[in-house]
């Protein structure tokens, strides 16, 4: 039953993707020709809004565009990646000329170089001018185009920050140059490479060799992922590679998950509010997207603070929650808990009382808050009695 639901959902997403695709033409001076494009905008795209979107350029858009847009729609539905502008370049009979290369270096030359420059100098500016684009761009290529997209790594200013090379047909010595180039970048760059057990033997051999070299690269700015799919071939691996590559490239955009909580948040040195804010600053820096920290994610980190018995982080996270979600009682509630753990009962009582004037949060029980107020009222009375008795003894 569950499998059926996912199949139906995938079909609906693909149908929606097809319905929202527009077909456009761009006149190219570099190619002295008109090129056809497929363009898919994010759901609820608003040209007048300030929101920016990553751009995914799909080479071989004739057959690769629909698998990409289907995967983007699927992952954005579950908020695993940001809504993105997907542009497919329809190459058709021009594919051979678009990928024309120097057999020694594997880099584009003649008609291949003109196509390379068309993308850099004409297509990307056209998309940036027409749509609300962020600075984050992804290049997706398969086979010959998987080879070509690597040529953009050798520009002084990168056109793409992420590269999805699906069973690329590495030519000449290009695969030996790629690891050396990837070792030099000082800004964040993502590189994904995939082959399969039943891939074309010559391609697979070069890909495995390239993977071994890239794995040896020591560069903190490089995020590298490699997949070798079992029982897949040169063509069937495409959908699996797209799913994995987008999942990995946009990993930090994902909501906090158990693995990150255990491996990164729990051992974090410093107060945990800083972990959260730094994480979202990185999302904004990488993708040009300002994503709000949700109450759910704050709650997950608060549980880690409680696990660490980290009262300071508990208070800081309460302050952060109040700043981001002032209408919710959550922040004030955890500030009250922090004050109570520090022995500041009067302050804690006032905070609990203030929390009751704010909006409910499903996981926080109001009856429990009332019981805490009653409990702290008794503690206050006991403290007042003790104070009075101390005064009498002094007199």
GROMACS .gro file of C-alpha atoms in nm:
model
  395
    1UNK     CA    1   0.000   0.000   0.000
    2UNK     CA    2   0.280   0.240   0.095
    3UNK     CA    3   0.462   0.167  -0.234
    4UNK     CA    4   0.140   0.242  -0.424
    5UNK     CA    5   0.105   0.578  -0.248
    6UNK     CA    6   0.459   0.677  -0.346
    7UNK     CA    7   0.403   0.571  -0.707
    8UNK     CA    8   0.084   0.780  -0.726
    9UNK     CA    9   0.261   1.075  -0.564
   10UNK     CA   10   0.550   1.049  -0.810
   11UNK     CA   11   0.306   1.041  -1.103
   12UNK     CA   12   0.123   1.348  -0.974
   13UNK     CA   13   0.450   1.533  -0.927
   14UNK     CA   14   0.568   1.444  -1.278
   15UNK     CA   15   0.233   1.554  -1.424
   16UNK     CA   16   0.256   1.882  -1.235
   17UNK     CA   17   0.615   1.930  -1.354
   18UNK     CA   18   0.515   1.877  -1.718
   19UNK     CA   19   0.223   2.120  -1.688
   20UNK     CA   20   0.446   2.399  -1.558
   21UNK     CA   21   0.723   2.362  -1.815
   22UNK     CA   22   0.763   2.641  -2.070
   23UNK     CA   23   0.946   2.615  -2.401
   24UNK     CA   24   1.161   2.911  -2.499
   25UNK     CA   25   1.413   3.014  -2.760
   26UNK     CA   26   1.736   3.209  -2.719
   27UNK     CA   27   1.925   3.364  -3.008
   28UNK     CA   28   2.299   3.299  -2.977
   29UNK     CA   29   2.570   3.509  -3.138
   30UNK     CA   30   2.829   3.255  -3.020
   31UNK     CA   31   2.657   2.972  -3.206
   32UNK     CA   32   2.506   3.186  -3.482
   33UNK     CA   33   2.184   2.998  -3.420
   34UNK     CA   34   1.866   2.987  -3.214
   35UNK     CA   35   1.860   2.735  -2.931
   36UNK     CA   36   1.552   2.585  -2.769
   37UNK     CA   37   1.515   2.565  -2.393
   38UNK     CA   38   1.285   2.397  -2.146
   39UNK     CA   39   1.228   2.601  -1.831
   40UNK     CA   40   1.056   2.492  -1.512
   41UNK     CA   41   0.998   2.749  -1.235
   42UNK     CA   42   0.941   2.665  -0.868
   43UNK     CA   43   0.588   2.625  -0.742
   44UNK     CA   44   0.434   2.963  -0.642
   45UNK     CA   45   0.718   3.151  -0.814
   46UNK     CA   46   0.654   3.525  -0.788
   47UNK     CA   47   0.855   3.752  -1.016
   48UNK     CA   48   0.779   4.053  -0.793
   49UNK     CA   49   0.896   3.888  -0.471
   50UNK     CA   50   1.245   3.918  -0.322
   51UNK     CA   51   1.295   3.543  -0.293
   52UNK     CA   52   1.588   3.403  -0.493
   53UNK     CA   53   1.624   3.052  -0.634
   54UNK     CA   54   1.918   2.828  -0.727
   55UNK     CA   55   1.951   2.748  -1.096
   56UNK     CA   56   2.000   2.396  -1.231
   57UNK     CA   57   2.130   2.384  -1.589
   58UNK     CA   58   2.052   2.050  -1.753
   59UNK     CA   59   2.269   1.957  -2.050
   60UNK     CA   60   2.101   1.705  -2.281
   61UNK     CA   61   1.771   1.864  -2.186
   62UNK     CA   62   1.598   1.662  -2.459
   63UNK     CA   63   1.593   1.352  -2.238
   64UNK     CA   64   1.743   1.457  -1.903
   65UNK     CA   65   1.519   1.755  -1.823
   66UNK     CA   66   1.211   1.559  -1.712
   67UNK     CA   67   1.401   1.326  -1.474
   68UNK     CA   68   1.566   1.632  -1.318
   69UNK     CA   69   1.243   1.830  -1.273
   70UNK     CA   70   1.066   1.523  -1.137
   71UNK     CA   71   1.339   1.476  -0.878
   72UNK     CA   72   1.341   1.846  -0.788
   73UNK     CA   73   0.964   1.846  -0.739
   74UNK     CA   74   0.983   1.531  -0.529
   75UNK     CA   75   1.256   1.663  -0.300
   76UNK     CA   76   1.110   2.011  -0.263
   77UNK     CA   77   0.775   1.855  -0.171
   78UNK     CA   78   0.946   1.712   0.139
   79UNK     CA   79   1.154   2.030   0.192
   80UNK     CA   80   1.477   1.837   0.129
   81UNK     CA   81   1.601   2.102  -0.113
   82UNK     CA   82   1.500   2.457  -0.204
   83UNK     CA   83   1.270   2.535  -0.493
   84UNK     CA   84   1.492   2.578  -0.796
   85UNK     CA   85   1.478   2.713  -1.150
   86UNK     CA   86   1.552   2.424  -1.388
   87UNK     CA   87   1.673   2.503  -1.741
   88UNK     CA   88   1.716   2.228  -1.998
   89UNK     CA   89   1.923   2.290  -2.310
   90UNK     CA   90   1.771   2.102  -2.603
   91UNK     CA   91   2.066   1.988  -2.811
   92UNK     CA   92   1.921   1.731  -3.048
   93UNK     CA   93   2.134   1.685  -3.359
   94UNK     CA   94   2.382   1.946  -3.231
   95UNK     CA   95   2.492   1.728  -2.940
   96UNK     CA   96   2.802   1.593  -3.115
   97UNK     CA   97   2.918   1.943  -3.214
   98UNK     CA   98   2.831   2.088  -2.871
   99UNK     CA   99   3.056   1.833  -2.705
  100UNK     CA  100   3.342   1.854  -2.955
  101UNK     CA  101   3.670   1.822  -2.765
  102UNK     CA  102   4.046   1.813  -2.794
  103UNK     CA  103   4.130   1.439  -2.783
  104UNK     CA  104   4.446   1.507  -2.583
  105UNK     CA  105   4.306   1.730  -2.307
  106UNK     CA  106   3.937   1.639  -2.319
  107UNK     CA  107   3.853   2.010  -2.305
  108UNK     CA  108   3.613   2.166  -2.558
  109UNK     CA  109   3.750   2.310  -2.877
  110UNK     CA  110   3.605   2.466  -3.194
  111UNK     CA  111   3.226   2.405  -3.192
  112UNK     CA  112   3.251   2.260  -2.838
  113UNK     CA  113   3.422   2.575  -2.714
  114UNK     CA  114   3.158   2.791  -2.880
  115UNK     CA  115   2.888   2.595  -2.702
  116UNK     CA  116   3.080   2.623  -2.373
  117UNK     CA  117   3.095   3.002  -2.418
  118UNK     CA  118   2.727   3.020  -2.520
  119UNK     CA  119   2.631   2.877  -2.180
  120UNK     CA  120   2.867   3.107  -1.987
  121UNK     CA  121   2.825   3.431  -2.178
  122UNK     CA  122   2.469   3.414  -2.311
  123UNK     CA  123   2.249   3.153  -2.145
  124UNK     CA  124   2.336   3.223  -1.781
  125UNK     CA  125   2.305   3.604  -1.814
  126UNK     CA  126   1.972   3.551  -1.994
  127UNK     CA  127   1.837   3.340  -1.708
  128UNK     CA  128   1.970   3.579  -1.441
  129UNK     CA  129   1.809   3.876  -1.613
  130UNK     CA  130   1.473   3.708  -1.664
  131UNK     CA  131   1.427   3.534  -1.328
  132UNK     CA  132   1.494   3.577  -0.956
  133UNK     CA  133   1.812   3.372  -0.939
  134UNK     CA  134   2.050   3.315  -0.651
  135UNK     CA  135   2.425   3.283  -0.701
  136UNK     CA  136   2.412   2.903  -0.659
  137UNK     CA  137   2.412   2.708  -0.984
  138UNK     CA  138   2.422   2.335  -1.055
  139UNK     CA  139   2.542   2.177  -1.381
  140UNK     CA  140   2.400   1.834  -1.468
  141UNK     CA  141   2.555   1.625  -1.744
  142UNK     CA  142   2.548   1.262  -1.862
  143UNK     CA  143   2.795   1.076  -2.085
  144UNK     CA  144   2.956   1.324  -2.328
  145UNK     CA  145   2.794   1.621  -2.154
  146UNK     CA  146   2.915   1.476  -1.823
  147UNK     CA  147   3.261   1.526  -1.965
  148UNK     CA  148   3.190   1.877  -2.098
  149UNK     CA  149   3.057   2.029  -1.774
  150UNK     CA  150   3.400   1.974  -1.619
  151UNK     CA  151   3.540   2.239  -1.851
  152UNK     CA  152   3.367   2.502  -1.634
  153UNK     CA  153   3.596   2.403  -1.345
  154UNK     CA  154   3.885   2.564  -1.528
  155UNK     CA  155   3.744   2.916  -1.546
  156UNK     CA  156   3.887   3.191  -1.324
  157UNK     CA  157   3.536   3.275  -1.200
  158UNK     CA  158   3.316   2.969  -1.166
  159UNK     CA  159   2.980   2.963  -1.341
  160UNK     CA  160   2.870   2.665  -1.134
  161UNK     CA  161   2.913   2.582  -0.769
  162UNK     CA  162   2.793   2.219  -0.802
  163UNK     CA  163   2.864   1.954  -1.068
  164UNK     CA  164   2.660   1.638  -1.124
  165UNK     CA  165   2.865   1.412  -1.353
  166UNK     CA  166   2.661   1.103  -1.434
  167UNK     CA  167   2.867   0.832  -1.603
  168UNK     CA  168   3.083   1.093  -1.781
  169UNK     CA  169   3.280   0.994  -2.089
  170UNK     CA  170   3.614   1.134  -1.973
  171UNK     CA  171   3.834   1.213  -2.272
  172UNK     CA  172   4.212   1.233  -2.289
  173UNK     CA  173   4.382   1.347  -1.971
  174UNK     CA  174   4.089   1.550  -1.838
  175UNK     CA  175   4.016   1.308  -1.555
  176UNK     CA  176   4.373   1.360  -1.427
  177UNK     CA  177   4.334   1.738  -1.433
  178UNK     CA  178   4.005   1.743  -1.240
  179UNK     CA  179   4.143   1.633  -0.899
  180UNK     CA  180   4.426   1.887  -0.924
  181UNK     CA  181   4.178   2.163  -1.004
  182UNK     CA  182   3.942   2.063  -0.723
  183UNK     CA  183   4.229   2.086  -0.475
  184UNK     CA  184   4.273   2.459  -0.544
  185UNK     CA  185   3.930   2.607  -0.468
  186UNK     CA  186   3.897   2.825  -0.162
  187UNK     CA  187   3.520   2.876  -0.184
  188UNK     CA  188   3.266   2.597  -0.131
  189UNK     CA  189   3.229   2.365  -0.428
  190UNK     CA  190   3.029   2.042  -0.468
  191UNK     CA  191   3.126   1.760  -0.700
  192UNK     CA  192   2.922   1.446  -0.758
  193UNK     CA  193   3.038   1.151  -0.970
  194UNK     CA  194   2.851   0.829  -1.049
  195UNK     CA  195   2.900   0.505  -1.236
  196UNK     CA  196   2.734   0.163  -1.220
  197UNK     CA  197   2.822  -0.204  -1.207
  198UNK     CA  198   2.700  -0.253  -1.565
  199UNK     CA  199   2.824   0.080  -1.700
  200UNK     CA  200   3.015   0.094  -2.030
  201UNK     CA  201   3.348  -0.074  -1.934
  202UNK     CA  202   3.583   0.194  -2.068
  203UNK     CA  203   3.384   0.475  -1.905
  204UNK     CA  204   3.362   0.287  -1.578
  205UNK     CA  205   3.738   0.228  -1.568
  206UNK     CA  206   3.812   0.600  -1.615
  207UNK     CA  207   3.548   0.700  -1.360
  208UNK     CA  208   3.684   0.463  -1.094
  209UNK     CA  209   4.034   0.595  -1.156
  210UNK     CA  210   3.910   0.954  -1.125
  211UNK     CA  211   3.724   0.873  -0.804
  212UNK     CA  212   4.042   0.733  -0.646
  213UNK     CA  213   4.226   1.055  -0.730
  214UNK     CA  214   3.952   1.289  -0.606
  215UNK     CA  215   3.917   1.094  -0.280
  216UNK     CA  216   4.282   1.173  -0.211
  217UNK     CA  217   4.224   1.548  -0.247
  218UNK     CA  218   4.258   1.738   0.080
  219UNK     CA  219   4.052   2.054   0.051
  220UNK     CA  220   3.797   2.158   0.314
  221UNK     CA  221   3.615   2.370   0.056
  222UNK     CA  222   3.541   2.061  -0.155
  223UNK     CA  223   3.237   1.845  -0.082
  224UNK     CA  224   3.272   1.528  -0.287
  225UNK     CA  225   3.030   1.237  -0.328
  226UNK     CA  226   3.068   0.920  -0.534
  227UNK     CA  227   2.821   0.643  -0.614
  228UNK     CA  228   2.875   0.306  -0.781
  229UNK     CA  229   2.528   0.162  -0.834
  230UNK     CA  230   2.481  -0.213  -0.826
  231UNK     CA  231   2.277  -0.381  -1.101
  232UNK     CA  232   2.241  -0.051  -1.294
  233UNK     CA  233   2.373   0.032  -1.640
  234UNK     CA  234   2.479   0.346  -1.828
  235UNK     CA  235   2.119   0.463  -1.865
  236UNK     CA  236   1.926   0.322  -1.571
  237UNK     CA  237   2.165   0.478  -1.319
  238UNK     CA  238   2.047   0.828  -1.417
  239UNK     CA  239   1.743   0.849  -1.188
  240UNK     CA  240   1.930   0.705  -0.889
  241UNK     CA  241   2.221   0.942  -0.945
  242UNK     CA  242   1.994   1.246  -0.966
  243UNK     CA  243   1.820   1.152  -0.640
  244UNK     CA  244   2.148   1.096  -0.458
  245UNK     CA  245   2.326   1.401  -0.597
  246UNK     CA  246   2.053   1.649  -0.503
  247UNK     CA  247   2.016   1.484  -0.163
  248UNK     CA  248   2.389   1.530  -0.100
  249UNK     CA  249   2.438   1.874  -0.256
  250UNK     CA  250   2.150   2.020  -0.057
  251UNK     CA  251   2.218   1.814   0.257
  252UNK     CA  252   2.261   2.117   0.484
  253UNK     CA  253   1.928   2.258   0.361
  254UNK     CA  254   1.750   1.953   0.503
  255UNK     CA  255   1.576   1.979   0.840
  256UNK     CA  256   1.790   1.856   1.130
  257UNK     CA  257   1.805   1.478   1.141
  258UNK     CA  258   1.916   1.224   1.401
  259UNK     CA  259   2.258   1.166   1.246
  260UNK     CA  260   2.347   1.537   1.252
  261UNK     CA  261   2.209   1.575   1.603
  262UNK     CA  262   2.421   1.287   1.731
  263UNK     CA  263   2.738   1.349   1.533
  264UNK     CA  264   2.754   1.728   1.522
  265UNK     CA  265   2.513   1.892   1.767
  266UNK     CA  266   2.574   1.674   2.073
  267UNK     CA  267   2.957   1.716   2.075
  268UNK     CA  268   2.943   2.082   1.965
  269UNK     CA  269   3.176   2.304   2.164
  270UNK     CA  270   2.987   2.616   2.260
  271UNK     CA  271   2.625   2.706   2.321
  272UNK     CA  272   2.386   2.529   2.088
  273UNK     CA  273   2.208   2.844   1.972
  274UNK     CA  274   2.531   2.928   1.789
  275UNK     CA  275   2.524   2.590   1.612
  276UNK     CA  276   2.175   2.662   1.479
  277UNK     CA  277   2.239   3.021   1.373
  278UNK     CA  278   2.572   2.932   1.208
  279UNK     CA  279   2.402   2.647   1.021
  280UNK     CA  280   2.143   2.880   0.873
  281UNK     CA  281   2.398   3.149   0.793
  282UNK     CA  282   2.580   2.885   0.588
  283UNK     CA  283   2.258   2.797   0.404
  284UNK     CA  284   2.215   3.164   0.316
  285UNK     CA  285   2.580   3.200   0.212
  286UNK     CA  286   2.576   2.886  -0.004
  287UNK     CA  287   2.239   2.905  -0.172
  288UNK     CA  288   2.148   3.273  -0.140
  289UNK     CA  289   1.835   3.168   0.049
  290UNK     CA  290   1.722   3.301   0.385
  291UNK     CA  291   1.554   3.005   0.555
  292UNK     CA  292   1.377   3.047   0.886
  293UNK     CA  293   1.473   2.830   1.183
  294UNK     CA  294   1.157   2.641   1.273
  295UNK     CA  295   1.020   2.577   1.620
  296UNK     CA  296   1.058   2.206   1.552
  297UNK     CA  297   1.432   2.240   1.491
  298UNK     CA  298   1.480   2.454   1.802
  299UNK     CA  299   1.295   2.187   1.999
  300UNK     CA  300   1.527   1.915   1.864
  301UNK     CA  301   1.833   2.110   1.972
  302UNK     CA  302   1.676   2.184   2.313
  303UNK     CA  303   1.647   1.809   2.370
  304UNK     CA  304   2.021   1.781   2.302
  305UNK     CA  305   2.085   2.065   2.551
  306UNK     CA  306   1.882   1.876   2.811
  307UNK     CA  307   2.074   1.558   2.728
  308UNK     CA  308   2.399   1.750   2.784
  309UNK     CA  309   2.255   1.907   3.103
  310UNK     CA  310   2.353   2.233   2.936
  311UNK     CA  311   2.156   2.503   3.122
  312UNK     CA  312   2.334   2.788   2.945
  313UNK     CA  313   2.235   2.654   2.600
  314UNK     CA  314   1.879   2.600   2.723
  315UNK     CA  315   1.849   2.968   2.815
  316UNK     CA  316   2.015   3.083   2.492
  317UNK     CA  317   1.782   2.866   2.284
  318UNK     CA  318   1.485   3.008   2.473
  319UNK     CA  319   1.604   3.360   2.386
  320UNK     CA  320   1.650   3.256   2.020
  321UNK     CA  321   1.300   3.106   2.008
  322UNK     CA  322   1.152   3.427   2.152
  323UNK     CA  323   1.334   3.633   1.891
  324UNK     CA  324   1.226   3.416   1.595
  325UNK     CA  325   0.878   3.316   1.718
  326UNK     CA  326   0.769   3.587   1.966
  327UNK     CA  327   0.402   3.488   1.949
  328UNK     CA  328   0.478   3.135   2.073
  329UNK     CA  329   0.510   3.035   2.439
  330UNK     CA  330   0.802   2.800   2.360
  331UNK     CA  331   1.088   3.047   2.411
  332UNK     CA  332   0.951   3.187   2.736
  333UNK     CA  333   0.880   2.836   2.863
  334UNK     CA  334   1.241   2.727   2.817
  335UNK     CA  335   1.372   3.051   2.964
  336UNK     CA  336   1.158   2.968   3.268
  337UNK     CA  337   1.306   2.617   3.282
  338UNK     CA  338   1.657   2.759   3.259
  339UNK     CA  339   1.588   3.004   3.542
  340UNK     CA  340   1.437   2.727   3.753
  341UNK     CA  341   1.740   2.500   3.704
  342UNK     CA  342   1.962   2.790   3.812
  343UNK     CA  343   1.759   2.826   4.132
  344UNK     CA  344   1.601   3.159   4.032
  345UNK     CA  345   1.251   3.058   4.139
  346UNK     CA  346   1.086   3.401   4.138
  347UNK     CA  347   1.212   3.474   3.788
  348UNK     CA  348   1.108   3.129   3.672
  349UNK     CA  349   0.757   3.176   3.814
  350UNK     CA  350   0.713   3.509   3.634
  351UNK     CA  351   0.832   3.356   3.308
  352UNK     CA  352   0.593   3.063   3.339
  353UNK     CA  353   0.309   3.310   3.401
  354UNK     CA  354   0.413   3.511   3.095
  355UNK     CA  355   0.418   3.195   2.882
  356UNK     CA  356   0.050   3.140   2.954
  357UNK     CA  357  -0.038   3.464   2.772
  358UNK     CA  358   0.125   3.342   2.449
  359UNK     CA  359   0.016   3.099   2.176
  360UNK     CA  360   0.006   2.726   2.243
  361UNK     CA  361   0.272   2.481   2.132
  362UNK     CA  362   0.147   2.126   2.082
  363UNK     CA  363   0.423   1.950   2.278
  364UNK     CA  364   0.407   2.184   2.581
  365UNK     CA  365   0.127   2.106   2.827
  366UNK     CA  366  -0.041   2.412   2.979
  367UNK     CA  367  -0.157   2.207   3.278
  368UNK     CA  368   0.209   2.132   3.345
  369UNK     CA  369   0.289   2.505   3.337
  370UNK     CA  370   0.010   2.573   3.589
  371UNK     CA  371   0.150   2.299   3.814
  372UNK     CA  372   0.499   2.457   3.790
  373UNK     CA  373   0.356   2.796   3.890
  374UNK     CA  374   0.183   2.640   4.193
  375UNK     CA  375   0.501   2.452   4.284
  376UNK     CA  376   0.716   2.764   4.264
  377UNK     CA  377   0.457   2.966   4.459
  378UNK     CA  378   0.499   2.720   4.747
  379UNK     CA  379   0.877   2.747   4.717
  380UNK     CA  380   0.850   3.128   4.727
  381UNK     CA  381   0.634   3.111   5.042
  382UNK     CA  382   0.881   2.875   5.209
  383UNK     CA  383   1.167   3.108   5.120
  384UNK     CA  384   0.976   3.408   5.259
  385UNK     CA  385   0.907   3.218   5.584
  386UNK     CA  386   1.274   3.124   5.614
  387UNK     CA  387   1.371   3.488   5.553
  388UNK     CA  388   1.133   3.606   5.825
  389UNK     CA  389   1.264   3.350   6.073
  390UNK     CA  390   1.620   3.459   6.001
  391UNK     CA  391   1.518   3.820   6.064
  392UNK     CA  392   1.358   3.727   6.400
  393UNK     CA  393   1.672   3.545   6.511
  394UNK     CA  394   1.885   3.845   6.423
  395UNK     CA  395   1.655   4.073   6.626
   0.00000   0.00000   0.00000
